[in-house]
Amino acid sequence: MTATFAEATSSERVSLVDGVGHYDTSIRAGWDIGGNANGGYLLALAGRAMADTAGRPPLSLTAHYLKPGPAGPCTIDTETIRSGRRLATISATVRVADVPIMQLLGTFGDQTPGGPALVTGGPPALVPYAESAAPPAPDEGPLPEMMQRIALRLHPDDAGFRAGKPTGTAKMDGWFALADEEPIDAFALLLASDAFPPVVFNSGLPVAWVPTVELTVHIRGVPAPGPVAASFRSEYIEDGLFNEDGELWDSTGKLVAQCRQLALLPRG
Amino acid sequence: MTATFAEATSSERVSLVDGVGHYDTSIRAGWDIGGNANGGYLLALAGRAMADTAGRPPLSLTAHYLKPGPAGPCTIDTETIRSGRRLATISATVRVADVPIMQLLGTFGDQTPGGPALVTGGPPALVPYAESAAPPAPDEGPLPEMMQRIALRLHPDDAGFRAGKPTGTAKMDGWFALADEEPIDAFALLLASDAFPPVVFNSGLPVAWVPTVELTVHIRGVPAPGPVAASFRSEYIEDGLFNEDGELWDSTGKLVAQCRQLALLPRG
């Protein structure tokens, strides 16, 4: 039986004293792309341990990626920088064999719906999830295992790169869901923030490996049940770097997360 | 004589051993809005000490704001998480009277111009800086001192809030420069990322105090001489929170920084 996403991002709390936590866990197999764990998966793994230390869910979480994360044992050390009435700020280091692979800083706190509002953005026009086609298996074999654990449904207009015909526009819109209709919580939104193919794959530029330097996710709501609509884009791919900005909306059209990453574009 | 921005963001390096630094400095008077230091100023103050530890300029810097920063002595403790060939990752804590007021995490490294590019964004249409009017002094007295140390020139379309007539659009475009034509470097871009009036001032919503929870700035280039064009906006003001996204371009139209903050919108 395949573990749920919640199970695959759980850690064992070894100690939590005066806001300083130590967690034993592992980077589970099957959440990688080409042998190294997906950045969104690692963010969710660390974010869940940090939320345990904070005693509340993530509100804004930033990760800097230091080294690739292979499947296997790792530790997460957390430190409470400040714990206030509404918000707690936590830093964390993820280590594999005592070597830091990821450093994080986040503020944790519950959502507070309501109040004054001015919303001018919204989700992209997408074919309903139930009518969207699953991605075809690549010629060379089955889908990567991670793509069997999540359900991505790209907008057909943005799927050109899959057939070797990038659209020329650095954009990826589509749906995100977990396998077996597992509910999407704040941690799954962290995963979703880095689960889509990089937008540069549609840029037409010669790219293969695009390591993330930094990823920040702001959680903006508790998702209603159902798949999440997503839109990712970049207007500035240059000088060996690109930003990738994304928004995620729940099935009611409510914004539930905003994310931005800075990634390297290695020279061809 | 008024100190330059570079002087006002300098720190004394007390020690730097094995990548762990301790700096004595102070939050200078005159960089506040209503008694508490501006968030961009604090980011530049801390970022400059972190860059000293890293031995290279900021590339991506995130700050979580814990408490207001009054003028007076403070310390900055830095820690090198990883120092690689091209990039170094540094964390830092700013303390006033031994209490953390700001926690930071950043990756530092030189810009690497050139390579494949796809750029589809650009600066807003602005009246040339030299022809832009300085903001009027408020009825109740002179401009805040900080606004004498920097030169902001808002787009006339976005200045409505100044006359008590918010535009209804959460947007602020304009020019940023330092007083006395001091050159704009990466640290000044950190300042510029939080130097404009909050975009919610034009939203028409009842707002006064909008404390920043988190601010991330990606430095995307070394500015050419001259003022920097800026555009800030928010599409999602709701649930007691708003993001404010900004871009900064140098006088040649090149993107030099992208920033996003998550701020609280206290209920009226």
XYZ file of C-alpha atoms in Angstrom:
536
model
C 0.000 0.000 0.000
C 1.315 3.426 -0.865
C 1.672 5.834 2.059
C -0.451 8.950 2.045
C 1.189 12.336 1.573
C 0.546 13.074 5.262
C 2.379 9.873 6.207
C 5.195 10.571 3.767
C 5.857 13.979 5.375
C 5.642 12.892 9.030
C 8.596 13.089 11.417
C 9.284 11.607 14.810
C 9.606 14.257 17.497
C 12.680 13.221 19.502
C 12.591 16.261 21.758
C 10.945 19.666 22.057
C 12.212 21.712 24.979
C 11.852 25.479 25.355
C 10.908 25.850 21.711
C 13.923 23.906 20.419
C 12.973 20.722 18.619
C 14.790 17.740 17.203
C 13.069 15.434 14.732
C 14.114 12.167 13.136
C 12.590 11.436 9.783
C 13.423 10.297 6.295
C 13.118 11.566 2.776
C 10.765 8.926 1.425
C 11.430 7.216 -1.876
C 8.992 8.058 -4.634
C 8.903 11.820 -4.057
C 11.862 12.506 -6.303
C 12.441 13.649 -9.828
C 15.422 11.747 -11.140
C 16.670 10.592 -7.738
C 16.505 13.855 -5.760
C 13.487 14.750 -3.673
C 11.157 17.392 -5.066
C 11.622 20.820 -3.467
C 7.953 21.117 -2.565
C 8.005 17.727 -0.880
C 11.054 18.735 1.176
C 9.332 22.022 2.076
C 6.294 20.093 3.320
C 8.453 17.614 5.251
C 10.323 20.394 7.051
C 7.259 22.621 7.343
C 5.308 19.918 9.151
C 8.050 19.519 11.780
C 8.295 23.314 12.165
C 4.515 23.518 12.605
C 4.807 20.929 15.378
C 7.331 23.155 17.127
C 5.148 26.226 16.551
C 1.930 24.489 17.577
C 0.188 26.111 14.595
C 0.085 25.837 10.811
C 2.398 27.634 8.369
C 1.551 31.165 7.276
C 4.768 32.144 5.441
C 7.619 29.735 4.849
C 10.948 30.277 3.093
C 13.448 27.575 2.207
C 16.956 27.907 0.833
C 18.111 24.745 -0.912
C 21.744 23.871 -0.239
C 22.173 20.374 -1.633
C 20.006 17.763 -3.327
C 18.036 15.478 -0.986
C 18.356 11.789 -1.769
C 15.892 9.297 -0.281
C 16.978 8.114 3.158
C 17.285 9.237 6.787
C 17.447 12.905 7.718
C 17.086 15.092 10.775
C 15.233 18.366 11.270
C 16.349 20.771 13.987
C 13.935 23.570 14.842
C 14.313 26.710 16.906
C 11.608 29.079 18.077
C 12.784 32.629 17.439
C 9.648 34.202 18.874
C 6.307 32.850 19.989
C 3.581 35.467 20.321
C -0.132 35.397 20.839
C -1.037 35.087 17.170
C 2.223 34.285 15.368
C 5.310 32.163 15.989
C 8.552 32.450 14.032
C 10.602 29.289 13.622
C 13.916 28.489 11.924
C 14.966 24.997 10.907
C 17.813 23.030 9.367
C 17.347 19.763 7.494
C 20.437 17.572 7.538
C 21.416 14.360 5.769
C 24.338 12.586 7.421
C 24.871 15.753 9.518
C 25.305 17.939 6.425
C 22.723 20.741 5.968
C 20.731 20.310 2.760
C 18.039 22.921 3.446
C 17.648 25.949 5.726
C 14.219 27.362 6.519
C 12.579 30.333 8.183
C 8.870 30.690 8.664
C 6.057 32.365 10.518
C 3.238 30.156 11.720
C -0.295 31.079 12.697
C -3.938 30.319 12.035
C -5.869 31.884 9.194
C -8.261 34.675 10.226
C -10.990 34.820 7.551
C -13.043 37.952 7.025
C -12.470 41.669 7.345
C -11.916 44.338 4.706
C -11.084 42.915 1.274
C -10.046 44.012 -2.198
C -9.444 41.060 -4.514
C -8.807 41.671 -8.199
C -7.130 38.393 -9.185
C -8.584 34.955 -9.726
C -7.929 31.493 -11.105
C -7.241 30.864 -14.793
C -9.914 29.413 -17.068
C -9.455 25.646 -16.856
C -11.384 22.685 -18.218
C -13.084 21.106 -15.166
C -10.750 18.752 -13.342
C -12.928 15.699 -13.930
C -12.769 16.311 -17.690
C -9.004 16.932 -17.770
C -6.753 14.294 -19.225
C -4.020 12.646 -17.199
C -0.582 13.220 -18.685
C 0.566 10.601 -21.176
C 3.302 8.232 -20.091
C 6.615 9.246 -21.636
C 7.945 7.145 -24.525
C 10.786 5.865 -22.412
C 8.603 4.292 -19.731
C 6.126 4.968 -16.943
C 5.431 8.324 -15.304
C 7.873 9.304 -12.556
C 6.643 7.753 -9.308
C 5.896 11.198 -7.840
C 3.473 11.849 -10.666
C 1.536 8.763 -9.564
C 1.245 10.186 -6.031
C -0.090 13.520 -7.148
C -2.507 14.321 -9.932
C -1.401 17.178 -12.185
C -3.647 18.231 -15.037
C -1.907 20.840 -17.169
C -3.894 23.280 -19.252
C -3.669 21.873 -22.801
C -2.267 25.206 -24.016
C 0.694 24.783 -21.641
C 1.498 21.132 -22.362
C 3.487 21.827 -25.533
C 6.848 21.080 -23.967
C 5.747 17.491 -23.320
C 5.688 16.874 -27.039
C 8.988 18.706 -27.547
C 7.114 21.823 -28.678
C 7.485 24.470 -25.966
C 4.860 27.181 -26.248
C 7.391 30.022 -26.064
C 5.556 31.467 -23.068
C 6.975 30.742 -19.607
C 3.633 29.676 -18.130
C 2.064 26.536 -16.630
C -1.607 26.509 -15.606
C -3.443 23.472 -14.369
C -4.957 21.446 -11.551
C -3.227 19.891 -8.552
C -4.626 17.080 -6.425
C -3.266 14.300 -4.256
C -3.723 10.656 -5.183
C -6.740 8.832 -3.747
C -8.511 12.156 -3.083
C -6.442 12.812 0.032
C -7.545 16.235 1.318
C -5.322 19.227 0.510
C -4.111 21.050 3.621
C -1.475 23.737 4.123
C 1.326 21.177 3.801
C -0.043 19.895 0.514
C -0.081 23.525 -0.678
C 3.656 23.646 0.117
C 4.108 20.572 -2.068
C 1.947 22.052 -4.830
C 4.125 25.165 -4.875
C 6.927 23.206 -6.530
C 5.133 20.232 -8.068
C 4.476 21.534 -11.577
C 7.022 21.315 -14.391
C 9.267 24.412 -14.350
C 7.807 27.215 -16.442
C 11.115 27.528 -18.291
C 10.289 24.205 -19.969
C 7.847 26.213 -22.076
C 10.254 29.119 -22.644
C 11.941 27.654 -25.675
C 15.310 28.278 -24.032
C 17.814 25.423 -23.799
C 17.239 24.177 -20.248
C 17.333 20.898 -18.431
C 18.251 21.151 -14.771
C 16.902 24.217 -12.927
C 17.883 23.985 -9.234
C 15.861 26.101 -6.830
C 17.876 28.558 -4.743
C 14.976 29.888 -2.687
C 11.249 29.186 -2.397
C 8.794 31.243 -0.373
C 5.156 30.220 0.088
C 2.493 32.359 1.723
C -0.548 30.363 2.850
C -3.597 32.569 2.267
C -6.471 30.265 3.161
C -7.643 26.817 4.220
C -8.613 25.003 1.005
C -12.186 23.862 0.502
C -12.430 20.197 -0.561
C -11.445 19.347 -4.099
C -8.552 19.916 -6.490
C -6.620 23.179 -6.453
C -6.251 25.381 -9.534
C -2.748 26.670 -10.148
C -0.997 29.220 -12.327
C 2.765 29.601 -12.603
C 4.683 32.066 -14.749
C 7.926 34.005 -15.162
C 8.477 37.352 -16.825
C 12.191 37.540 -16.081
C 14.430 34.715 -17.230
C 17.907 36.209 -17.596
C 21.455 36.368 -16.259
C 21.446 32.724 -15.209
C 18.402 33.146 -12.940
C 14.650 33.136 -13.126
C 11.799 33.723 -10.755
C 8.746 31.505 -10.914
C 5.615 33.029 -9.423
C 2.560 30.957 -8.646
C -0.905 31.202 -7.197
C -3.150 28.409 -5.980
C -6.938 28.652 -5.636
C -9.348 26.196 -4.053
C -12.491 24.806 -5.677
C -14.489 27.896 -4.635
C -12.053 30.221 -6.427
C -10.511 31.483 -3.172
C -6.760 32.176 -3.179
C -5.131 29.665 -0.818
C -1.414 30.156 -1.518
C 1.056 32.414 -3.296
C 4.564 31.248 -4.019
C 7.699 32.528 -5.659
C 10.979 30.819 -6.222
C 14.340 31.961 -7.487
C 16.077 29.274 -9.495
C 19.315 28.891 -11.372
C 19.358 28.559 -15.129
C 22.660 26.828 -15.774
C 24.337 27.911 -19.006
C 23.888 25.411 -21.824
C 26.005 66.841 7.940
C 23.603 64.017 7.221
C 25.174 60.584 6.975
C 24.952 58.745 3.674
C 22.761 55.668 3.375
C 25.914 53.522 3.233
C 27.092 55.064 6.507
C 23.644 54.702 8.076
C 23.623 50.959 7.366
C 27.190 50.167 8.455
C 28.009 47.887 11.383
C 31.145 47.237 13.368
C 32.398 43.693 12.950
C 33.274 42.560 16.471
C 34.201 39.030 15.426
C 33.950 36.684 12.465
C 35.262 33.200 13.176
C 34.457 30.090 11.137
C 31.585 31.853 9.415
C 29.956 33.018 12.646
C 29.852 36.790 12.966
C 28.936 39.256 15.658
C 28.278 42.885 14.776
C 27.609 45.946 16.895
C 25.600 48.662 15.253
C 22.666 50.963 15.782
C 19.349 51.708 14.198
C 20.004 55.301 13.149
C 17.510 58.028 13.855
C 15.824 59.474 10.811
C 15.080 56.164 9.075
C 11.773 55.684 10.799
C 8.147 56.247 10.032
C 6.486 57.421 13.215
C 9.298 56.301 15.519
C 9.938 52.776 14.243
C 12.610 52.064 11.669
C 11.441 51.370 8.140
C 11.477 47.650 7.222
C 13.596 48.226 4.129
C 16.149 50.166 6.142
C 16.371 47.331 8.680
C 16.713 44.826 5.840
C 19.626 46.818 4.412
C 21.264 47.187 7.830
C 21.122 43.437 8.479
C 21.834 42.523 4.864
C 25.061 44.515 4.855
C 26.357 42.660 7.928
C 25.299 39.318 6.412
C 27.113 40.220 3.174
C 30.236 40.912 5.225
C 29.977 37.410 6.687
C 29.308 35.929 3.248
C 32.036 37.926 1.534
C 29.632 38.617 -1.343
C 26.529 40.691 -2.083
C 22.917 39.605 -1.460
C 21.134 37.535 -4.087
C 17.972 36.527 -2.191
C 17.147 37.810 1.275
C 14.149 37.079 3.501
C 13.322 38.864 6.742
C 10.662 38.053 9.311
C 9.780 41.070 11.428
C 9.213 40.243 15.090
C 9.025 43.593 16.840
C 9.321 47.264 15.876
C 12.868 48.654 15.777
C 13.329 51.928 17.618
C 16.423 54.065 17.008
C 19.326 53.018 19.219
C 21.927 50.285 19.692
C 21.415 46.803 18.283
C 23.441 43.697 17.549
C 23.485 41.427 14.517
C 24.557 37.803 14.871
C 25.280 35.951 11.662
C 25.843 32.287 10.922
C 27.119 30.722 7.724
C 24.911 27.742 6.907
C 26.849 26.847 3.777
C 29.561 28.530 1.789
C 30.021 27.144 -1.701
C 31.960 28.199 -4.742
C 29.281 30.509 -6.142
C 26.732 30.929 -3.341
C 26.769 31.317 0.448
C 23.719 30.929 2.682
C 23.630 33.001 5.855
C 21.144 33.335 8.701
C 21.039 36.305 11.060
C 19.273 37.673 14.101
C 18.945 41.384 14.882
C 18.520 42.090 18.583
C 17.689 45.220 20.562
C 18.551 44.880 24.260
C 19.068 41.138 23.653
C 15.512 40.684 22.327
C 15.196 39.506 18.699
C 13.394 42.050 16.537
C 14.147 40.502 13.142
C 15.230 37.105 11.836
C 16.780 36.725 8.392
C 17.844 34.068 5.914
C 19.602 34.796 2.672
C 21.726 33.507 -0.146
C 24.607 35.676 -1.252
C 26.512 35.664 -4.508
C 27.636 37.809 -7.395
C 25.436 38.538 -10.384
C 26.328 36.591 -13.538
C 25.069 38.663 -16.478
C 24.354 37.060 -19.838
C 23.152 33.696 -21.064
C 19.769 32.615 -22.420
C 16.987 35.119 -21.723
C 13.243 35.531 -22.061
C 12.028 38.829 -20.623
C 8.413 39.876 -21.132
C 8.011 42.429 -18.329
C 9.290 45.970 -18.052
C 9.025 49.216 -16.134
C 5.807 51.250 -15.998
C 5.396 54.406 -18.066
C 6.673 57.220 -15.854
C 7.272 60.905 -16.371
C 11.092 61.311 -16.440
C 12.533 61.569 -12.955
C 13.918 65.072 -13.486
C 10.437 66.302 -14.409
C 8.668 64.577 -11.503
C 7.432 66.669 -8.636
C 8.639 66.125 -5.099
C 5.816 65.193 -2.731
C 4.130 68.124 -1.039
C 4.799 68.632 2.648
C 1.842 67.441 4.695
C -0.427 70.073 6.217
C 0.708 69.183 9.698
C 4.387 69.902 9.119
C 7.501 68.849 7.228
C 8.023 65.557 5.414
C 9.065 62.632 7.612
C 12.853 62.739 7.948
C 13.252 59.493 5.994
C 11.544 61.130 3.039
C 14.291 63.750 3.083
C 16.948 61.027 2.883
C 15.400 59.304 -0.078
C 13.697 60.778 -3.108
C 10.365 59.165 -3.975
C 8.437 60.421 -6.980
C 5.056 58.741 -7.177
C 3.240 58.413 -10.460
C 0.594 61.183 -10.333
C -2.115 58.551 -10.965
C -1.116 56.785 -7.738
C -0.825 59.807 -5.465
C -4.533 60.100 -4.745
C -4.264 58.818 -1.184
C -2.061 61.801 -0.309
C -5.038 64.079 -0.814
C -7.373 61.731 1.030
C -8.668 60.370 -2.286
C -7.377 56.807 -2.675
C -7.496 55.613 -6.269
C -9.290 52.375 -5.416
C -6.496 50.389 -7.057
C -3.853 48.846 -4.785
C -0.925 50.126 -6.833
C 2.032 52.503 -6.373
C 4.365 53.270 -9.277
C 7.179 55.760 -9.156
C 10.857 56.585 -8.907
C 13.276 55.847 -6.087
C 16.606 57.585 -5.505
C 18.864 58.352 -2.571
C 19.480 61.914 -1.422
C 22.507 63.719 -2.834
C 22.628 61.324 -5.781
C 24.263 58.595 -3.689
C 24.641 55.571 -6.000
C 22.076 52.773 -5.685
C 23.653 49.414 -4.881
C 22.141 46.092 -3.807
C 21.630 47.393 -0.260
C 19.775 50.449 -1.487
C 17.553 48.081 -3.496
C 16.729 46.351 -0.200
C 15.705 49.728 1.206
C 13.689 50.579 -1.915
C 11.747 47.330 -1.542
C 9.888 48.756 1.437
C 10.283 52.519 1.003
C 7.094 53.342 -0.883
C 3.756 54.003 0.809
C 1.870 50.713 1.283
C -0.291 49.926 -1.739
C -3.283 49.443 0.566
C -3.267 53.220 1.102
C -4.786 53.417 -2.385
C -7.200 50.514 -1.830
C -9.958 52.591 -0.303
C -10.086 50.140 2.601
C -9.913 51.501 6.159
C -6.225 51.018 6.988
C -3.603 52.786 9.009
C -0.925 50.525 10.426
C 0.147 47.610 8.199
C 2.998 45.718 9.892
C 5.146 43.536 7.655
C 5.314 39.865 8.625
C 7.755 38.795 5.928
C 9.704 40.474 3.153
C 11.711 38.676 0.481
C 13.881 40.512 -2.043
C 15.614 38.893 -4.994
C 18.434 41.002 -6.413
C 18.402 40.525 -10.190
C 21.063 42.931 -11.365
C 23.599 45.624 -10.513
C 21.856 48.949 -11.137
C 23.210 51.323 -13.768
C 23.637 54.889 -12.439
C 20.499 56.934 -11.919
C 17.122 56.637 -10.216
C 15.295 53.312 -10.111
C 11.764 52.868 -11.478
C 9.433 50.925 -9.207
C 6.019 49.304 -9.376
C 4.171 47.855 -6.386
C 0.739 46.252 -6.360
C -1.521 43.755 -4.605
C -4.284 41.652 -6.077
C -5.188 39.909 -2.831
C -6.102 41.986 0.190
C -8.269 39.761 2.374
C -8.580 37.791 5.601
C -6.455 40.259 7.551
C -3.464 39.862 5.220
C -2.147 41.238 1.977
C 0.808 40.598 -0.251
C 2.610 43.497 -1.851
C 4.620 42.604 -4.938
C 7.190 44.952 -6.391
C 9.704 45.223 -9.187
C 12.567 47.663 -9.527
C 14.278 48.580 -12.802
C 17.413 50.627 -13.371
C 17.728 53.603 -15.734
C 18.353 51.278 -18.688
C 15.085 49.416 -18.074
C 16.839 46.328 -16.708
C 15.127 44.492 -13.828
C 17.342 44.854 -10.751
C 15.118 43.541 -7.952
C 11.869 41.728 -7.287
C 10.264 41.841 -3.886
C 7.190 40.521 -2.146
C 5.992 41.071 1.358
C 3.208 39.602 3.426
C 1.708 42.159 5.784
C -1.041 42.267 8.351
C -4.171 44.306 7.760
C -5.415 44.936 11.280
C -9.218 45.043 11.542
C -10.588 48.578 11.805
